[in-house]
N, CA, C and O atoms as a DFTB+ gen file, in Angstrom:
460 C
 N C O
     1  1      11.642       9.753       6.993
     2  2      10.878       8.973       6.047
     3  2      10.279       7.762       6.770
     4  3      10.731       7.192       7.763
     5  1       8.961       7.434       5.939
     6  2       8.580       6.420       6.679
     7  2       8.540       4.912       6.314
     8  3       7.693       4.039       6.506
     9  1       9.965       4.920       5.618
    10  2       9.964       3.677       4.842
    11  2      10.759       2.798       5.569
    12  3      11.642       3.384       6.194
    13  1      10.742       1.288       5.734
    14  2      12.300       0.611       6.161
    15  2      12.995       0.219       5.324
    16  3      12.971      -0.851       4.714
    17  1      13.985       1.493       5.215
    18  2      14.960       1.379       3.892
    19  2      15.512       0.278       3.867
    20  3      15.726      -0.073       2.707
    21  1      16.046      -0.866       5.067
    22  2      16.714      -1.644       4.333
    23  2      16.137      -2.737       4.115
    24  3      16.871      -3.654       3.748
    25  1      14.730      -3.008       4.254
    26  2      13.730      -3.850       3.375
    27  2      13.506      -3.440       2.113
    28  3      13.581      -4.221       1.165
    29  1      13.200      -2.131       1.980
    30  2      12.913      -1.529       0.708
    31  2      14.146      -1.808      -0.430
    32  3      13.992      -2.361      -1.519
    33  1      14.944      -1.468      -0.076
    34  2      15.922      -1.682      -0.697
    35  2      16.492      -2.939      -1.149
    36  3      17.460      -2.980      -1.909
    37  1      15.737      -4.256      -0.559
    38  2      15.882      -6.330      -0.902
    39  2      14.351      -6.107      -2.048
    40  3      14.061      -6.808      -3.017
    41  1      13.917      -5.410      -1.732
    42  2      12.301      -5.223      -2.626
    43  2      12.813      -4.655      -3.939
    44  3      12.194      -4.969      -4.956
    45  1      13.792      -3.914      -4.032
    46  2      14.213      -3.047      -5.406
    47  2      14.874      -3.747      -5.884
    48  3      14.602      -4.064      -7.042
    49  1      16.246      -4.423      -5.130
    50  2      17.249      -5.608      -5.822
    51  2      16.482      -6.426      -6.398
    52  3      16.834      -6.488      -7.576
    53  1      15.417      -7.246      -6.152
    54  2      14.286      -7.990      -6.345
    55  2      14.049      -7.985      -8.189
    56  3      14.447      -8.766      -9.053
    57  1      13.168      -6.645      -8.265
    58  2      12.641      -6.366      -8.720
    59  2      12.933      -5.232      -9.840
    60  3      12.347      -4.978     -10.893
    61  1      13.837      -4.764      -9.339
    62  2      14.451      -3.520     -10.308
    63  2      13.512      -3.161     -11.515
    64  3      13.664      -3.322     -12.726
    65  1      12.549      -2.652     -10.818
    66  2      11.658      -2.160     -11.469
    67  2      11.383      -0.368     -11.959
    68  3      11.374       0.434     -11.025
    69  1      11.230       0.034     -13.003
    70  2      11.125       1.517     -13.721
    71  2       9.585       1.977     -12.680
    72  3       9.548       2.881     -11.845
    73  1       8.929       1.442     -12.900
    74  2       7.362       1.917     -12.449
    75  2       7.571       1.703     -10.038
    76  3       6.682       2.050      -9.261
    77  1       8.424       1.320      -9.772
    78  2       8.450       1.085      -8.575
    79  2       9.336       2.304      -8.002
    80  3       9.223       2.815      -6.888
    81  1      10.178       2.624      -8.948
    82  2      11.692       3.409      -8.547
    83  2      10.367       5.092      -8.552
    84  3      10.025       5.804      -7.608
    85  1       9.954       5.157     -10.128
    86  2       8.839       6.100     -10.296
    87  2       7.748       6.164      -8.547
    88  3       7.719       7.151      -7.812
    89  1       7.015       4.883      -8.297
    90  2       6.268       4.987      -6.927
    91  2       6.807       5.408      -6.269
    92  3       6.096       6.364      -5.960
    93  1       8.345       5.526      -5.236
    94  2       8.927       6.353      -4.575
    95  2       9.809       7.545      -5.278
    96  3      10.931       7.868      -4.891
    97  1       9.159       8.100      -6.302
    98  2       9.912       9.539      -6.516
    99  2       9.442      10.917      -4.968
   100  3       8.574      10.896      -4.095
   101  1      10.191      11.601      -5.210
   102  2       9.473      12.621      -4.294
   103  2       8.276      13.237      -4.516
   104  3       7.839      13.709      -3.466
   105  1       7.433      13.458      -5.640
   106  2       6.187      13.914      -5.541
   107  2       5.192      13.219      -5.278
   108  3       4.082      13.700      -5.051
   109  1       5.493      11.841      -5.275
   110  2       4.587      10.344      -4.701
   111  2       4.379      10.427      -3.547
   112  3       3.252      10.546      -3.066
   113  1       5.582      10.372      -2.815
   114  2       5.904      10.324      -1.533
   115  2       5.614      11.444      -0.832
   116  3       5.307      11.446       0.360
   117  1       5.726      12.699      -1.747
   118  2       4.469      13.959      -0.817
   119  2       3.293      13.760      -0.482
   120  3       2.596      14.036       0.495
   121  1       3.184      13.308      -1.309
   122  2       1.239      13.305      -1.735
   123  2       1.055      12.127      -0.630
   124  3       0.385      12.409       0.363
   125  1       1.604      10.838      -0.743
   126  2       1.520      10.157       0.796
   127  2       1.685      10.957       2.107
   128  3       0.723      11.247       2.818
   129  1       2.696      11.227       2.327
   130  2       2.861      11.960       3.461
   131  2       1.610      13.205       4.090
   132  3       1.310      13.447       5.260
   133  1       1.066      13.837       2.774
   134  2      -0.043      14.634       2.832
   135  2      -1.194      14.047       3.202
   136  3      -1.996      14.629       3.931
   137  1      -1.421      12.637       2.660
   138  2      -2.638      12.145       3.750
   139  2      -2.116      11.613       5.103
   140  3      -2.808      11.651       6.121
   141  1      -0.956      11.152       5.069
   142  2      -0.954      10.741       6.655
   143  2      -1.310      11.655       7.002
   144  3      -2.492      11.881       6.744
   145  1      -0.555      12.696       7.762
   146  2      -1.078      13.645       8.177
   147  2      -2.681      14.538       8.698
   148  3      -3.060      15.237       9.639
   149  1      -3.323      13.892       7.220
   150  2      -4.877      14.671       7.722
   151  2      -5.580      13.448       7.863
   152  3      -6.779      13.456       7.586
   153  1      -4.932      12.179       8.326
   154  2      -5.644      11.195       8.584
   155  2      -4.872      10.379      10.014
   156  3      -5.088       9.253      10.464
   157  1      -4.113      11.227      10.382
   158  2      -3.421      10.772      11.580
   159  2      -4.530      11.481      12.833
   160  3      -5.307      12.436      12.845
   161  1      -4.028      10.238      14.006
   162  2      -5.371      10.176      15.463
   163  2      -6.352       9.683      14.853
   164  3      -7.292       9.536      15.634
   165  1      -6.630       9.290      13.625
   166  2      -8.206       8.726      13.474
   167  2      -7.687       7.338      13.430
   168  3      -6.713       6.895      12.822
   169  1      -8.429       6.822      14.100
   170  2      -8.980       4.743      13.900
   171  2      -9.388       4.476      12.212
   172  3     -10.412       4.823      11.625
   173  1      -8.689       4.040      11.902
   174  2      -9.063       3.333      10.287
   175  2      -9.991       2.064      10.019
   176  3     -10.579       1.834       8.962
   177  1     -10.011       1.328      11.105
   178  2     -10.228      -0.129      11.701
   179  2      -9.727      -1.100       9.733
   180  3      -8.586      -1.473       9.460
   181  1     -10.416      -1.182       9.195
   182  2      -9.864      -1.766       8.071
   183  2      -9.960      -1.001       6.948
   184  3     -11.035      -0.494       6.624
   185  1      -8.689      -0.821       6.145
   186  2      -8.970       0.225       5.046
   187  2      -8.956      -0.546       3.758
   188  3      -8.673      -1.743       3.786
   189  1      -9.295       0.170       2.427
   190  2      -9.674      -0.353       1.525
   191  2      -8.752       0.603       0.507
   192  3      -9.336       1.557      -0.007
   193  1      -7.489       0.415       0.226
   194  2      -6.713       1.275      -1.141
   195  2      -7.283       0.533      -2.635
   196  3      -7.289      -0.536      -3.245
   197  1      -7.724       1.892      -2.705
   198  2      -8.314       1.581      -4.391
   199  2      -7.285       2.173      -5.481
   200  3      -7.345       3.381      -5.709
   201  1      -6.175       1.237      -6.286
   202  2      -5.583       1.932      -7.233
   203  2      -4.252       1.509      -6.261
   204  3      -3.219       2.178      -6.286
   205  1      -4.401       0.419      -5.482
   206  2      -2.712       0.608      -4.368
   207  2      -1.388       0.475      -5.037
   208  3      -0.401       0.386      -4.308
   209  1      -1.233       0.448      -6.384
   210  2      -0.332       0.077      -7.131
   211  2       0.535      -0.722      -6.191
   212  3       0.118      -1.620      -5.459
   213  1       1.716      -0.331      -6.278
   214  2       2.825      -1.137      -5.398
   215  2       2.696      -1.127      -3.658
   216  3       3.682      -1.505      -3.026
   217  1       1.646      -0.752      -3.026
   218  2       1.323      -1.045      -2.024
   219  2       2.143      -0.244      -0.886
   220  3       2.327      -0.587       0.281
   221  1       2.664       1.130      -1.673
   222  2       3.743       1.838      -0.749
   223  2       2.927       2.642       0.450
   224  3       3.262       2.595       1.633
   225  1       1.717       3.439      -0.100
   226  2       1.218       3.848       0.483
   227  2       1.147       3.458       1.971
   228  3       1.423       4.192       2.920
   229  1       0.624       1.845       2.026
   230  2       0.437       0.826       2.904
   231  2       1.348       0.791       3.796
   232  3       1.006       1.140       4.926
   233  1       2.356       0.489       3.638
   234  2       3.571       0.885       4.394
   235  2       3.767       1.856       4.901
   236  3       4.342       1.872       5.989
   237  1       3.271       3.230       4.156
   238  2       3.655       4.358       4.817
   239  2       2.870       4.311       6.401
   240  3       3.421       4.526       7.481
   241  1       1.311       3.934       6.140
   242  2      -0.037       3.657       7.276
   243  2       0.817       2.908       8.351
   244  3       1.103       3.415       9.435
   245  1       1.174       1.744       7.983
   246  2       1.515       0.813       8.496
   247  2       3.028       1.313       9.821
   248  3       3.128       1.017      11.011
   249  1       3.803       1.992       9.082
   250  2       4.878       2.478       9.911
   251  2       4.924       3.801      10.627
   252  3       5.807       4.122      11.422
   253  1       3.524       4.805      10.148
   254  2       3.514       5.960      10.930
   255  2       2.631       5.575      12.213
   256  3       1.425       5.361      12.088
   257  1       3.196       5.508      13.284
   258  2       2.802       5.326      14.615
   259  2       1.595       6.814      15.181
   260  3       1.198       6.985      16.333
   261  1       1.248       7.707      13.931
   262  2      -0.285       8.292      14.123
   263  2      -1.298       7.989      13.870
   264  3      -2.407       8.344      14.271
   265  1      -0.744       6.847      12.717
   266  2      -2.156       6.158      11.839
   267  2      -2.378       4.838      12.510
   268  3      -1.504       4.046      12.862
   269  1      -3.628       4.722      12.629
   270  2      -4.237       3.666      13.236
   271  2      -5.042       3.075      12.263
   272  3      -5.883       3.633      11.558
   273  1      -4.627       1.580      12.287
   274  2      -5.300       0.721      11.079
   275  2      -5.277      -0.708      11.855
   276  3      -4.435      -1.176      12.621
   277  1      -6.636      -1.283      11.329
   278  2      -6.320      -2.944      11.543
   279  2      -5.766      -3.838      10.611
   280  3      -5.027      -4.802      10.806
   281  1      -6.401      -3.210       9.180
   282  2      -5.686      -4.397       8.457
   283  2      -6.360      -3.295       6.787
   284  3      -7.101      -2.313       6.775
   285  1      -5.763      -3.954       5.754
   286  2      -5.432      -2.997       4.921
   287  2      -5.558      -3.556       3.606
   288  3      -4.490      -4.163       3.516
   289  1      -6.001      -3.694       2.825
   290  2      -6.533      -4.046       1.681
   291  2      -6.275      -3.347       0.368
   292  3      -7.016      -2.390       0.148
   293  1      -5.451      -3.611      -0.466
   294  2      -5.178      -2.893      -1.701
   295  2      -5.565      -3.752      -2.739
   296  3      -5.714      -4.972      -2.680
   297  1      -5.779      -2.662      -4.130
   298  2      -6.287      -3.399      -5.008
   299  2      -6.229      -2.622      -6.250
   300  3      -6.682      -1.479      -6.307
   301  1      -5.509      -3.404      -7.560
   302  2      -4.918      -2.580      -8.406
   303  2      -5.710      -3.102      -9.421
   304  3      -6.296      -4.115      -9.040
   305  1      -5.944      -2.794     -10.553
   306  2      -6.138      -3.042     -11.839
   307  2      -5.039      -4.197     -12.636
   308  3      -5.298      -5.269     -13.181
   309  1      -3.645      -3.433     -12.430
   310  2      -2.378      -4.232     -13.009
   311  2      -1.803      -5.226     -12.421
   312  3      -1.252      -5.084     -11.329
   313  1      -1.850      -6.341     -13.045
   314  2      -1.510      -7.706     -12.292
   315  2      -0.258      -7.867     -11.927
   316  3       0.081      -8.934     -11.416
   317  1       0.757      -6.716     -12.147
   318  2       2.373      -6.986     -11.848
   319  2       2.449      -6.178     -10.588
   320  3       3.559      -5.870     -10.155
   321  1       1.262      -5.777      -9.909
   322  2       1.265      -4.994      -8.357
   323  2       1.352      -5.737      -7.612
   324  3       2.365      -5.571      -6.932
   325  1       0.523      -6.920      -7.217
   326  2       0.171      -7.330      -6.127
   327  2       1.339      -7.972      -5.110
   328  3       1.407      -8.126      -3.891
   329  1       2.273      -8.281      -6.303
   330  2       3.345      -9.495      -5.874
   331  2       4.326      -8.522      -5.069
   332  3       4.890      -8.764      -4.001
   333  1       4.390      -7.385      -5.829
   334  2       5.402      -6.436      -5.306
   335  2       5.104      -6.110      -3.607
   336  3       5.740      -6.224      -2.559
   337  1       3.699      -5.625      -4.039
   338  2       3.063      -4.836      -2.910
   339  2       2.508      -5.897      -1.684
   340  3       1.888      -5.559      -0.675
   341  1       2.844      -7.027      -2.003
   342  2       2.732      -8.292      -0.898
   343  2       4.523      -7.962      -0.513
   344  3       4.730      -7.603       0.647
   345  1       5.499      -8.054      -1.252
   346  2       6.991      -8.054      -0.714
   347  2       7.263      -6.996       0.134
   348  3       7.997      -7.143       1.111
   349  1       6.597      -5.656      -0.226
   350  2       7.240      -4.449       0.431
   351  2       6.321      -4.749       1.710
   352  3       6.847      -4.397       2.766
   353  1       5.242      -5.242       1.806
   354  2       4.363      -5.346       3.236
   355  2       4.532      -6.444       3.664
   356  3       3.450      -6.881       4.056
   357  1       5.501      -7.295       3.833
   358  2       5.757      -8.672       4.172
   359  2       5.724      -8.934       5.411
   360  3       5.603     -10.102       5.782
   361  1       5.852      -7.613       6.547
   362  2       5.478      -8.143       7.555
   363  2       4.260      -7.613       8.253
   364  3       4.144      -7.906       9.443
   365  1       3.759      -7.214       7.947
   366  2       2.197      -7.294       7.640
   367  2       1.485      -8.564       7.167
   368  3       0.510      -9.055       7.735
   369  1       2.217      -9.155       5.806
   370  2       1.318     -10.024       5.102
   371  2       1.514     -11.073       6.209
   372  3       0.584     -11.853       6.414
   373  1       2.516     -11.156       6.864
   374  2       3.059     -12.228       7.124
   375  2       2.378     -12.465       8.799
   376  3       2.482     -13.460       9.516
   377  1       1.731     -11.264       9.050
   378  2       0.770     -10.831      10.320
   379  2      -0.371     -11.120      10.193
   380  3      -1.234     -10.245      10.111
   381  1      -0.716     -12.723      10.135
   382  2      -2.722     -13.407       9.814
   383  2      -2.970     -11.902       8.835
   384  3      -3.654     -10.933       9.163
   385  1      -2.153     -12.092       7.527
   386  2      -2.997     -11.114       6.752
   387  2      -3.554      -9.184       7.222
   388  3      -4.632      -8.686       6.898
   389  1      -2.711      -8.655       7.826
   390  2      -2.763      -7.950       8.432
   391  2      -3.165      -6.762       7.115
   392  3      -4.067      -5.928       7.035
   393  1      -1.842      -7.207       6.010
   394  2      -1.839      -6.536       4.661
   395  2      -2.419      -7.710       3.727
   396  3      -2.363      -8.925       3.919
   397  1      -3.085      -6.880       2.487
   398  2      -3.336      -7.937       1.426
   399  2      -3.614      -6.842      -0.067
   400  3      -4.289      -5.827      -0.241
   401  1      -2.694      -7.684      -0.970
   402  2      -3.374      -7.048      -2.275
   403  2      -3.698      -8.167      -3.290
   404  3      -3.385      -9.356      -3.254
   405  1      -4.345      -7.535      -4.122
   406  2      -5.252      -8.001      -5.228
   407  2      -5.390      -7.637      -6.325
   408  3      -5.414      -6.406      -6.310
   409  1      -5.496      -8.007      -7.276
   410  2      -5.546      -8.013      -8.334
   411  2      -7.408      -7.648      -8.844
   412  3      -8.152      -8.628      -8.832
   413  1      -8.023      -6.265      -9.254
   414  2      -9.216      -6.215      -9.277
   415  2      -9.341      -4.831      -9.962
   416  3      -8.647      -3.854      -9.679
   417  1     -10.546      -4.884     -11.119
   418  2     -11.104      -3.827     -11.340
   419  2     -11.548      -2.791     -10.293
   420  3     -11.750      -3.609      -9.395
   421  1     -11.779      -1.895      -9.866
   422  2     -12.514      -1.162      -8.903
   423  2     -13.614      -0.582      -9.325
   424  3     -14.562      -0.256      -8.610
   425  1     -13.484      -0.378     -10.958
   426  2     -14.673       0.322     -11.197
   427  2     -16.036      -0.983     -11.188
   428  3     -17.217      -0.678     -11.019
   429  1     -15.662      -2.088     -11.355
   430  2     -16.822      -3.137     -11.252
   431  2     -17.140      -3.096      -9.784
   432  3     -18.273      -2.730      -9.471
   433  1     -15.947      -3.553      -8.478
   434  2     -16.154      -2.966      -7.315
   435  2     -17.588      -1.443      -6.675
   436  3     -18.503      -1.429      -5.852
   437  1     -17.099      -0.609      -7.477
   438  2     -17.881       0.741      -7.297
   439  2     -19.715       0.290      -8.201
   440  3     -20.884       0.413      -7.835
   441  1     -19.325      -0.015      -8.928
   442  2     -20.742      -0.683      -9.929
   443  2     -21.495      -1.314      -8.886
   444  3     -22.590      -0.927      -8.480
   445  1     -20.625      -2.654      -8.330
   446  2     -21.500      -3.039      -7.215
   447  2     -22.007      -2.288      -5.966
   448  3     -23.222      -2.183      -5.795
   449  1     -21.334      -1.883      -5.287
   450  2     -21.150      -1.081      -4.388
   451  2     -22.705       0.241      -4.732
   452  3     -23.752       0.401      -4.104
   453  1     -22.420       0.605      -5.381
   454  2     -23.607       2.536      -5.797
   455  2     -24.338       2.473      -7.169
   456  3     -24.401       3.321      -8.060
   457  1     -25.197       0.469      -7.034
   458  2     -26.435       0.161      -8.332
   459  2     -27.175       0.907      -7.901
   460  3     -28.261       1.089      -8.453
């Protein structure tokens, strides 16, 4: 797995959260693992997660030594993400912003983006 369980695990004591415990069920964590994979050897240079909920994904990028990223940008709709998904990437965040999430519509994002 590509998590550091025993960070993850000060992030859950934290937070003991229903919707976080749900983000790492096993069919979450497939479906991550399924893009590393067809996105591993490629250069990411800065990525943009649209929908990053708890920012696990990020972590996954962040700790698989195939994925290549500079810095990583998530961005949820629900305002009870960001805080989380700043804790589980803390040393990232804590890396000149290496990780960052936000609090943001995407579909206004995309509006701007393809007028």
């Amino acid at each position: 797995m590509l998590l550091r369980w025993d960070h993850l695990k000060l992030v859950l004591e934290v937070y003991d959260h229903d919707k976080l415990k749900d983000a790492l069920s096993e069919g979450q964590l497939n479906s991550k693992l399924w893009l590393l994979d067809k996105i591993k050897g490629i250069d990411l240079g800065t990525v943009f997660i649209c929908a990053g909920w708890y920012g696990v994904l990020a972590t996954m990028m962040f700790e698989d030594e195939n994925v290549y990223v500079d810095k990583i940008r998530s961005f949820d709709i629900d305002d009870s993400c960001w805080k989380i998904a700043e804790d589980l990437n803390e040393p990232w965040k804590a890396d000149n912003w290496v990780f960052k999430a936000s609090t943001l519509d995407i579909v206004g994002l995309f509006n701007y983006w393809y007028r």
